[in-house]
C-alpha atoms as a printed R data frame, in Angstrom:
    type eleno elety resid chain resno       x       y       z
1   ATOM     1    CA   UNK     A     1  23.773  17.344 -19.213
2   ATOM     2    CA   UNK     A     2  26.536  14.447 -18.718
3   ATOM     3    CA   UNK     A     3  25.227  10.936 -19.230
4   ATOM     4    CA   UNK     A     4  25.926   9.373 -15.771
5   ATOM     5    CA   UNK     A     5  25.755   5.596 -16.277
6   ATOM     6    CA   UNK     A     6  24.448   3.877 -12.450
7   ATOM     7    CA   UNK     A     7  23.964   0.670 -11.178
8   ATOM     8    CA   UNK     A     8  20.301  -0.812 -11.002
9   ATOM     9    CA   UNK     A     9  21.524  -2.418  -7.914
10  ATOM    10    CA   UNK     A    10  22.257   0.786  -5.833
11  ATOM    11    CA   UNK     A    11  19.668   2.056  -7.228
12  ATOM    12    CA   UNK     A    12  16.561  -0.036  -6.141
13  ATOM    13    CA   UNK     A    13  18.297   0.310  -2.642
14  ATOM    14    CA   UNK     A    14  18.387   3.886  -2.457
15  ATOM    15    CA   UNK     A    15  14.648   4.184  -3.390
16  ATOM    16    CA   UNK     A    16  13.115   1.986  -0.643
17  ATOM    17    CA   UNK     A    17  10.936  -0.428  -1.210
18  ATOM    18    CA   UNK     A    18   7.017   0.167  -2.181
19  ATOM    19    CA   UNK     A    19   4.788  -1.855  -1.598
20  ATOM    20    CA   UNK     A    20   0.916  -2.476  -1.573
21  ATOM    21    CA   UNK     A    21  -0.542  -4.896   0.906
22  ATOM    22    CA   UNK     A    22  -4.135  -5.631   0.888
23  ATOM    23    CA   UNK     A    23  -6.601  -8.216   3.103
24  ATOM    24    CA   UNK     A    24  -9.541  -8.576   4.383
25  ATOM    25    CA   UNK     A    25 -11.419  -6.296   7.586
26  ATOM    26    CA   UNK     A    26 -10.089  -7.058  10.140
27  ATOM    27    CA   UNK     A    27  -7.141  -9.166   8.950
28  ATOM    28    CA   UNK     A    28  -4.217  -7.311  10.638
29  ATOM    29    CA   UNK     A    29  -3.165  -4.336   7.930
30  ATOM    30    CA   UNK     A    30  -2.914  -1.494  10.208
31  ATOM    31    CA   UNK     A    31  -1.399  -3.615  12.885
32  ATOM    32    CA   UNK     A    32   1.199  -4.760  10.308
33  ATOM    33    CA   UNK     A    33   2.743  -1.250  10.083
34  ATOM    34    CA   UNK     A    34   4.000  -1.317  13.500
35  ATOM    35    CA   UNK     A    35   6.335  -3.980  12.065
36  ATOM    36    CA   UNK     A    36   8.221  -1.708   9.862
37  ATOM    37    CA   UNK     A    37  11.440   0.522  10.076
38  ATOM    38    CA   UNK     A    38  11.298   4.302  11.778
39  ATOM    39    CA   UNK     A    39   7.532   4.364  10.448
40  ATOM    40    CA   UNK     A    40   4.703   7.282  10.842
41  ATOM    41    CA   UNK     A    41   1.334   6.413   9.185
42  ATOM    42    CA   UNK     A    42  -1.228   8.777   7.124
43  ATOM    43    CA   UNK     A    43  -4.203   7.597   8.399
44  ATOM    44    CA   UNK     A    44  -7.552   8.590   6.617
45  ATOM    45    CA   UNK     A    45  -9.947   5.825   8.106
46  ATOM    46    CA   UNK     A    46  -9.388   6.782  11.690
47  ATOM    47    CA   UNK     A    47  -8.794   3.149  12.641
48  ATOM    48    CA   UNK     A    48  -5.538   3.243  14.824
49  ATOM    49    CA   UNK     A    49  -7.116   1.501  17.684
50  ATOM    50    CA   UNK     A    50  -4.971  -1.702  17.145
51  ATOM    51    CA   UNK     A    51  -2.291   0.177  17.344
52  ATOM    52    CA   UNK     A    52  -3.068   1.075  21.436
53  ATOM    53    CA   UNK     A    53   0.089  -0.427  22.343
54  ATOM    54    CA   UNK     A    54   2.564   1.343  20.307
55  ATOM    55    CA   UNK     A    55   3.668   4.679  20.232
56  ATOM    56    CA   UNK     A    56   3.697   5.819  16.492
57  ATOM    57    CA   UNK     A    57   3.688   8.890  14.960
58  ATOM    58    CA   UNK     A    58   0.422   9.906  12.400
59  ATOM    59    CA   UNK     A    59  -1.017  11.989  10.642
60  ATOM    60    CA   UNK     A    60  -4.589  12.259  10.379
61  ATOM    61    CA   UNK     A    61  -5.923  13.775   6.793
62  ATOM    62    CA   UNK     A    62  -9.585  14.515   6.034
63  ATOM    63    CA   UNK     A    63  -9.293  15.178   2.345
64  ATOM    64    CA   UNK     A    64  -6.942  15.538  -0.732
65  ATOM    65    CA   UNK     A    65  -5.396  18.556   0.336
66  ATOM    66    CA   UNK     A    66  -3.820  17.773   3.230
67  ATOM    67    CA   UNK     A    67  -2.627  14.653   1.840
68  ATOM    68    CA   UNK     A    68  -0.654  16.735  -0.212
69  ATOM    69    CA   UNK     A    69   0.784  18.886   2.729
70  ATOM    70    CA   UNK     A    70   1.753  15.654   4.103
71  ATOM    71    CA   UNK     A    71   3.478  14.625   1.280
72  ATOM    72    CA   UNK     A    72   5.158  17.937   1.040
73  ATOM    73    CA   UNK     A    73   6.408  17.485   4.506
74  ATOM    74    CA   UNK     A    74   7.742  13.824   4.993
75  ATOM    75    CA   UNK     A    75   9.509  13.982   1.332
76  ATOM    76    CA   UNK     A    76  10.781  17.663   2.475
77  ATOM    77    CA   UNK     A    77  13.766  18.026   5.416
78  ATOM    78    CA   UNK     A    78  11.536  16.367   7.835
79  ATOM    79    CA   UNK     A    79  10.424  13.496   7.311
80  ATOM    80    CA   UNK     A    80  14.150  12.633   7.430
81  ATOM    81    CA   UNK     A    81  13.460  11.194  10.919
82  ATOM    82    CA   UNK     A    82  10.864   8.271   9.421
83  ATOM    83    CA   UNK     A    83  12.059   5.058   6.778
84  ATOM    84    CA   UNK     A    84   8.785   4.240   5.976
85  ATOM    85    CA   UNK     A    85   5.496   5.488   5.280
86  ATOM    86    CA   UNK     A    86   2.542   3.947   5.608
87  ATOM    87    CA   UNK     A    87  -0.959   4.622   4.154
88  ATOM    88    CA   UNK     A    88  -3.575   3.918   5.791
89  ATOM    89    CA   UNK     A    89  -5.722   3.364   3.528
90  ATOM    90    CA   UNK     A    90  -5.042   3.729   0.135
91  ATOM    91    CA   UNK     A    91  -8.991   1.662  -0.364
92  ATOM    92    CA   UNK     A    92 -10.334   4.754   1.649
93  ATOM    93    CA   UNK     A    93  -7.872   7.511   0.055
94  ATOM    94    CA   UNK     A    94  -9.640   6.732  -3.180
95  ATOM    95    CA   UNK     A    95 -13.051   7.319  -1.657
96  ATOM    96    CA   UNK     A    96 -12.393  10.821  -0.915
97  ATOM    97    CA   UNK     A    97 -11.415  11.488  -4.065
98  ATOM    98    CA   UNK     A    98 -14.078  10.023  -5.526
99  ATOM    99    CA   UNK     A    99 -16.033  12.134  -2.870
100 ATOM   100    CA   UNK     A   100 -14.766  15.717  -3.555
101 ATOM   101    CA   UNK     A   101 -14.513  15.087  -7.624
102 ATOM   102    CA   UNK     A   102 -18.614  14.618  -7.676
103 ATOM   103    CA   UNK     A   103 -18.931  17.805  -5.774
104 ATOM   104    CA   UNK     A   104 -17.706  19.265  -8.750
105 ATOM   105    CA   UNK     A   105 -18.986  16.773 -11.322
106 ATOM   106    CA   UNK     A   106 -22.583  16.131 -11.770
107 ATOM   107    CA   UNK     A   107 -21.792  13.634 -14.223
108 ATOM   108    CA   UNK     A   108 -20.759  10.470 -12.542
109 ATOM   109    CA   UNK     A   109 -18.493   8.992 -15.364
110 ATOM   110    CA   UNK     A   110 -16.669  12.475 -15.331
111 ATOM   111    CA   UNK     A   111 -16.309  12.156 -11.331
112 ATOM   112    CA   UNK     A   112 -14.805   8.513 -11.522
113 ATOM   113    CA   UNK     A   113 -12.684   9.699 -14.102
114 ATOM   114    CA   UNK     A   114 -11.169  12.510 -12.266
115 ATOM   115    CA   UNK     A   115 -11.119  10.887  -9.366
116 ATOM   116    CA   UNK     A   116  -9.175   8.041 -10.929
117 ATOM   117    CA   UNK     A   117  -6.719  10.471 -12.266
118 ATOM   118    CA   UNK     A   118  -6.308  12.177  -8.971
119 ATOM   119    CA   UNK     A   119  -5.364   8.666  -7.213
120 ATOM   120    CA   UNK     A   120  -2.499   7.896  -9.879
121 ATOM   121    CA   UNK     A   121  -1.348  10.648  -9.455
122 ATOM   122    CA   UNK     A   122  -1.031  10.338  -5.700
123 ATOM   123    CA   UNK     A   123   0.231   6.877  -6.242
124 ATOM   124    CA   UNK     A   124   3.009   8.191  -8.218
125 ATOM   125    CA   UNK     A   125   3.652  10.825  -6.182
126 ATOM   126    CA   UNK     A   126   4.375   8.767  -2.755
127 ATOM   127    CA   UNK     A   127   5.451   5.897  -4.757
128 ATOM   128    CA   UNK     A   128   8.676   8.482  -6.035
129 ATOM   129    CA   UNK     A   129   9.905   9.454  -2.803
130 ATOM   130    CA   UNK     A   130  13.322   8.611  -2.857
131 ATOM   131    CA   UNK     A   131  14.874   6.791   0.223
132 ATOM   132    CA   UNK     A   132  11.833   5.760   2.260
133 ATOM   133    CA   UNK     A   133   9.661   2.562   2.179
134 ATOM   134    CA   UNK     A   134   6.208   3.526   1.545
135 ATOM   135    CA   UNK     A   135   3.621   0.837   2.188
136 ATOM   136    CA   UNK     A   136  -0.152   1.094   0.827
137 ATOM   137    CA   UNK     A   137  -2.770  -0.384   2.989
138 ATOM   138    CA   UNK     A   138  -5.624  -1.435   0.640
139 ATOM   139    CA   UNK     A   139  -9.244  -3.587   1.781
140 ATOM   140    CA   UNK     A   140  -9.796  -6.429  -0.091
141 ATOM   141    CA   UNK     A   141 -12.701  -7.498  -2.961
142 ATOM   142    CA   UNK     A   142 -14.008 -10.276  -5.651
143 ATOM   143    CA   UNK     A   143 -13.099  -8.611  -8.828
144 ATOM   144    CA   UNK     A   144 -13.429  -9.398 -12.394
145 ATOM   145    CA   UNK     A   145 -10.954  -9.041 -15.596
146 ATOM   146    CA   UNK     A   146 -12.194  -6.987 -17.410
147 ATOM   147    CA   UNK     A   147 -10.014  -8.922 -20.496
148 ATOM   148    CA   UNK     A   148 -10.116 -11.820 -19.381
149 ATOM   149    CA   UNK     A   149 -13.086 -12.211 -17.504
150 ATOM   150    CA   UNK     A   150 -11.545 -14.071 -14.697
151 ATOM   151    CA   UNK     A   151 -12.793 -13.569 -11.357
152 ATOM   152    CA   UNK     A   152 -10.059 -12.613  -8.202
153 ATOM   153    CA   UNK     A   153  -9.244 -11.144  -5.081
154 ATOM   154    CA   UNK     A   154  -7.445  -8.039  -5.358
155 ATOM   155    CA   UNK     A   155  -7.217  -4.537  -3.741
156 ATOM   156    CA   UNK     A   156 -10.401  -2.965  -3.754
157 ATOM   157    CA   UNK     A   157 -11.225   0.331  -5.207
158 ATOM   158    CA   UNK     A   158 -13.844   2.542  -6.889
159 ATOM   159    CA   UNK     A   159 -14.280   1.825 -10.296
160 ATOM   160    CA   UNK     A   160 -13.044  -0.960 -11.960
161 ATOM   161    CA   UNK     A   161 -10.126   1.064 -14.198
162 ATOM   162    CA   UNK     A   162  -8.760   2.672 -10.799
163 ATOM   163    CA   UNK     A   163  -8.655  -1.356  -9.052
164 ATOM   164    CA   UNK     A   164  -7.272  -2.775 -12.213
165 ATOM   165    CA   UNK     A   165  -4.297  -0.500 -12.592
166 ATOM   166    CA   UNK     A   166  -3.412   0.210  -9.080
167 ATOM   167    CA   UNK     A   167  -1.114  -3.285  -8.684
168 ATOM   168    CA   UNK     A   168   0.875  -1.870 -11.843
169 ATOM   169    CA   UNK     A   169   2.621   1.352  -9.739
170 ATOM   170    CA   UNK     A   170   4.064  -1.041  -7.448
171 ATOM   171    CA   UNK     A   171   7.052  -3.622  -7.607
172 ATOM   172    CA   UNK     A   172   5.603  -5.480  -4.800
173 ATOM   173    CA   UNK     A   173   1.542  -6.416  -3.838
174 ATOM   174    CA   UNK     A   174   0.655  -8.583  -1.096
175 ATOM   175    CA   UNK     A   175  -2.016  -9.893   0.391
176 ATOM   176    CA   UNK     A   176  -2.212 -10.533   4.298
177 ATOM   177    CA   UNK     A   177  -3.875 -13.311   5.781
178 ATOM   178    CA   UNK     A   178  -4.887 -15.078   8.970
179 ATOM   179    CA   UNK     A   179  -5.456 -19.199   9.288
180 ATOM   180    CA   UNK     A   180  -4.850 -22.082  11.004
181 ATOM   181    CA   UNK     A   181  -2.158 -24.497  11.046
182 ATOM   182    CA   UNK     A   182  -4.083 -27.687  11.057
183 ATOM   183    CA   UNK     A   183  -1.257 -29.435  12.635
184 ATOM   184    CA   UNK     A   184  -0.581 -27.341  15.829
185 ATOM   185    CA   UNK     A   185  -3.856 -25.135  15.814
186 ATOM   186    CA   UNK     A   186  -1.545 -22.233  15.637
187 ATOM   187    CA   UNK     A   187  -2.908 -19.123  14.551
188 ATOM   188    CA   UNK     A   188  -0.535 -17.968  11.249
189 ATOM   189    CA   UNK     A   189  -0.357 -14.541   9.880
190 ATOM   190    CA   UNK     A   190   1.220 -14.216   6.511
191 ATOM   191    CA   UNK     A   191   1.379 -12.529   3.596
192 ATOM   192    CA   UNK     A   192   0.786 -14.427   0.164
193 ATOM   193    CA   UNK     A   193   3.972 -12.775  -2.208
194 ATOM   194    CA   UNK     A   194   2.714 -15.000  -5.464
195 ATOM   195    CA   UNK     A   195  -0.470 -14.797  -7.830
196 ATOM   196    CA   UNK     A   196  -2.456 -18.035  -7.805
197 ATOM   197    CA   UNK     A   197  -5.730 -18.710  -9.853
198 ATOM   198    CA   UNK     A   198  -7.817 -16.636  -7.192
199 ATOM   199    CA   UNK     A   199  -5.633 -14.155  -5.562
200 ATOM   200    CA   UNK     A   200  -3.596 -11.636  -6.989
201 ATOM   201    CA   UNK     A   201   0.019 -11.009  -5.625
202 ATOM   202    CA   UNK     A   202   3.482 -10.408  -7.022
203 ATOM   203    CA   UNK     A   203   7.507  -9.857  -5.996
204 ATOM   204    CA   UNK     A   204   9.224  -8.363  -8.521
205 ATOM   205    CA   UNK     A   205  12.476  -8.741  -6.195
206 ATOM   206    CA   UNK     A   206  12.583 -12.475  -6.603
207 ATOM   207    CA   UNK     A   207  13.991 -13.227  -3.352
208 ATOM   208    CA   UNK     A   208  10.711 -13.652  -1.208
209 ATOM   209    CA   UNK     A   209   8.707 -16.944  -0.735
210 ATOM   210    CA   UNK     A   210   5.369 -17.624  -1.690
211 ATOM   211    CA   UNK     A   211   4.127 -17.328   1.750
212 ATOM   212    CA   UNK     A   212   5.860 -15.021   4.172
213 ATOM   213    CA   UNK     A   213   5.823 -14.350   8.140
214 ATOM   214    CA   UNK     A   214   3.902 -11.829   8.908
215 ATOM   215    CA   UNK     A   215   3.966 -11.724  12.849
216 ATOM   216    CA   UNK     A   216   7.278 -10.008  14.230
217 ATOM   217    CA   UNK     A   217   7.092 -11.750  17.486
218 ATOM   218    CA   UNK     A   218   7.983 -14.874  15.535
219 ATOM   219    CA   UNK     A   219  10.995 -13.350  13.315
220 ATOM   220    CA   UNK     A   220   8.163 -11.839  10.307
221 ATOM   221    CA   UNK     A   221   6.983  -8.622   9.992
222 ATOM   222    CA   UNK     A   222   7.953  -6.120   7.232
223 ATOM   223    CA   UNK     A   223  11.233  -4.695   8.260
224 ATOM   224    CA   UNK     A   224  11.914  -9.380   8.065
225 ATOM   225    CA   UNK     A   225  11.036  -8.839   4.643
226 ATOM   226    CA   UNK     A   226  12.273  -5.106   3.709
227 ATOM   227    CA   UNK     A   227  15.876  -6.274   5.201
228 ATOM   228    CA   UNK     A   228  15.642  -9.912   2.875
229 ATOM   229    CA   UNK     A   229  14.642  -7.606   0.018
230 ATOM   230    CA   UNK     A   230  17.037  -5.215   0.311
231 ATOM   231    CA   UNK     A   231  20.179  -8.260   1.017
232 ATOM   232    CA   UNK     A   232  18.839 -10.828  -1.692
C-alpha cells in the first residue's frame, strides 16, 4: 500500500466531532440533543418526554444487540440522512451490559469485567463513525481517583475502571448545568468545557470557552458549538 501523507486539519473535520456530555437528572441532556445538526437519538432509558415538542427521529433499543443493528444501520447507506447521533444514555447503555453479562457470569468480578469490555468496545465503535457527530449522554456522580484519591464529579458508570476510562475515548467531555445569574435572576444553561478541582471536563479543540451557551434560543446549543469547533 502507498503511504498517503493527509492533513490533521481535514481530517478532524471529516470525522465529526464526539463528544460526551454528562449532568445531573433532570439537568437538560436529552433536551440538549434537539440542539444539534440533522440528529436521530438511540434512546435506551425511554425518557423522550422533553422532547414533546420536536419531531425527531429514534430508535428505541432494549439490549446490546440491537444496539449493534443500529449501529450497523446509521454508519451503513442510511444513516446518510442524520449528522449526528445521539446516545441516550451512554450511563444506562452500560447497565444493560452489565445486566446481560451476569446472566452469563455468576461471578460478579467476571460480569463487570465483561461488561466493561463490551462498553469500550461500543464506545469505540460509535466513536469511529466517520462523518457524523456522535454525542454521549451520560448521568452524573461523586467519584474518587483511584490514583490520586481525589474526589469529583464525572460521568457515572458501573464500576469504577469502566467511569474512569470512559472520558479517555473522547476529544471532548462536558458537563451541562443549570443556575442562576445573580444579577438578572436569569435562568443559565451551560455547559462547563474545562476541568476545575471538582468537576471533570475537557476541549481538546482549544477553541471553546470555559463556560459555553447551552440554550439555542439564545444563540447556544450544540450545532453553536459543533460549527465554532469545526471553524476555530
Amino acid at each position: 500500500m502507498a503511504i498517503q501523507i493527509q492533513s490533521t486539519q481535514g481530517a478532524s473535520l471529516a470525522h465529526g466531532i464526539k463528544c460526551m456530555v454528562y449532568g445531573l437528572s433532570g439537568v437538560g441532556k436529552t433536551r440538549l440533543l434537539a440542539s444539534a445538526p440533522q440528529p436521530i437519538i438511540i434512546s435506551a432509558e425511554n425518557g423522550l418526554l422533553s422532547l414533546r415538542n420536536f419531531n425527531l427521529p429514534y430508535i428505541a433499543i432494549r439490549n446490546i444487540a440491537e444496539l449493534r443493528e443500529a449501529h450497523s444501520y446509521l454508519s451503513g447507506p442510511n444513516g446518510r440522512q442524520f449528522s449526528t447521533i445521539g446516545l441516550d444514555s451512554a450511563s444506562e447503555i452500560a447497565e444493560v451490559c452489565l445486566h446481560e453479562a451476569k446472566k452469563v457470569n455468576k461471578d460478579p468480578r467476571k460480569a463487570y469485567g465483561d461488561a466493561q469490555d463490551e462498553m469500550i468496545e461500543i464506545f469505540r465503535r460509535y466513536r469511529d463513525i466517520p462523518g457524523k457527530n456522535v454525542v454521549f449522554l451520560a448521568k452524573q456522580e461523586f467519584t474518587t481517583d483511584g490514583q490520586t484519591g481525589a474526589k469529583y464529579f464525572a460521568p457515572s458508570f458501573p464500576g469504577n475502571k469502566l467511569a474512569q476510562a470512559a472520558p479517555y475515548f473522547f476529544d471532548e467531555v462536558w458537563q451541562l448545568t443549570n443556575f442562576t445569574d445573580s444579577a438578572t435572576g436569569a435562568k443559565i444553561r451551560a455547559l462547563r468545557t474545562s476541568p476545575d478541582n471538582q468537576n471533570a471536563a475537557k476541549d481538546r479543540s482549544g477553541t471553546l470557552a470555559e463556560w459555553e451557551n447551552a440554550d439555542p434560543a439564545t444563540g447556544g446549543g450544540l450545532a453553536y458549538l459543533f460549527n465554532k469547533m469545526q471553524k476555530g
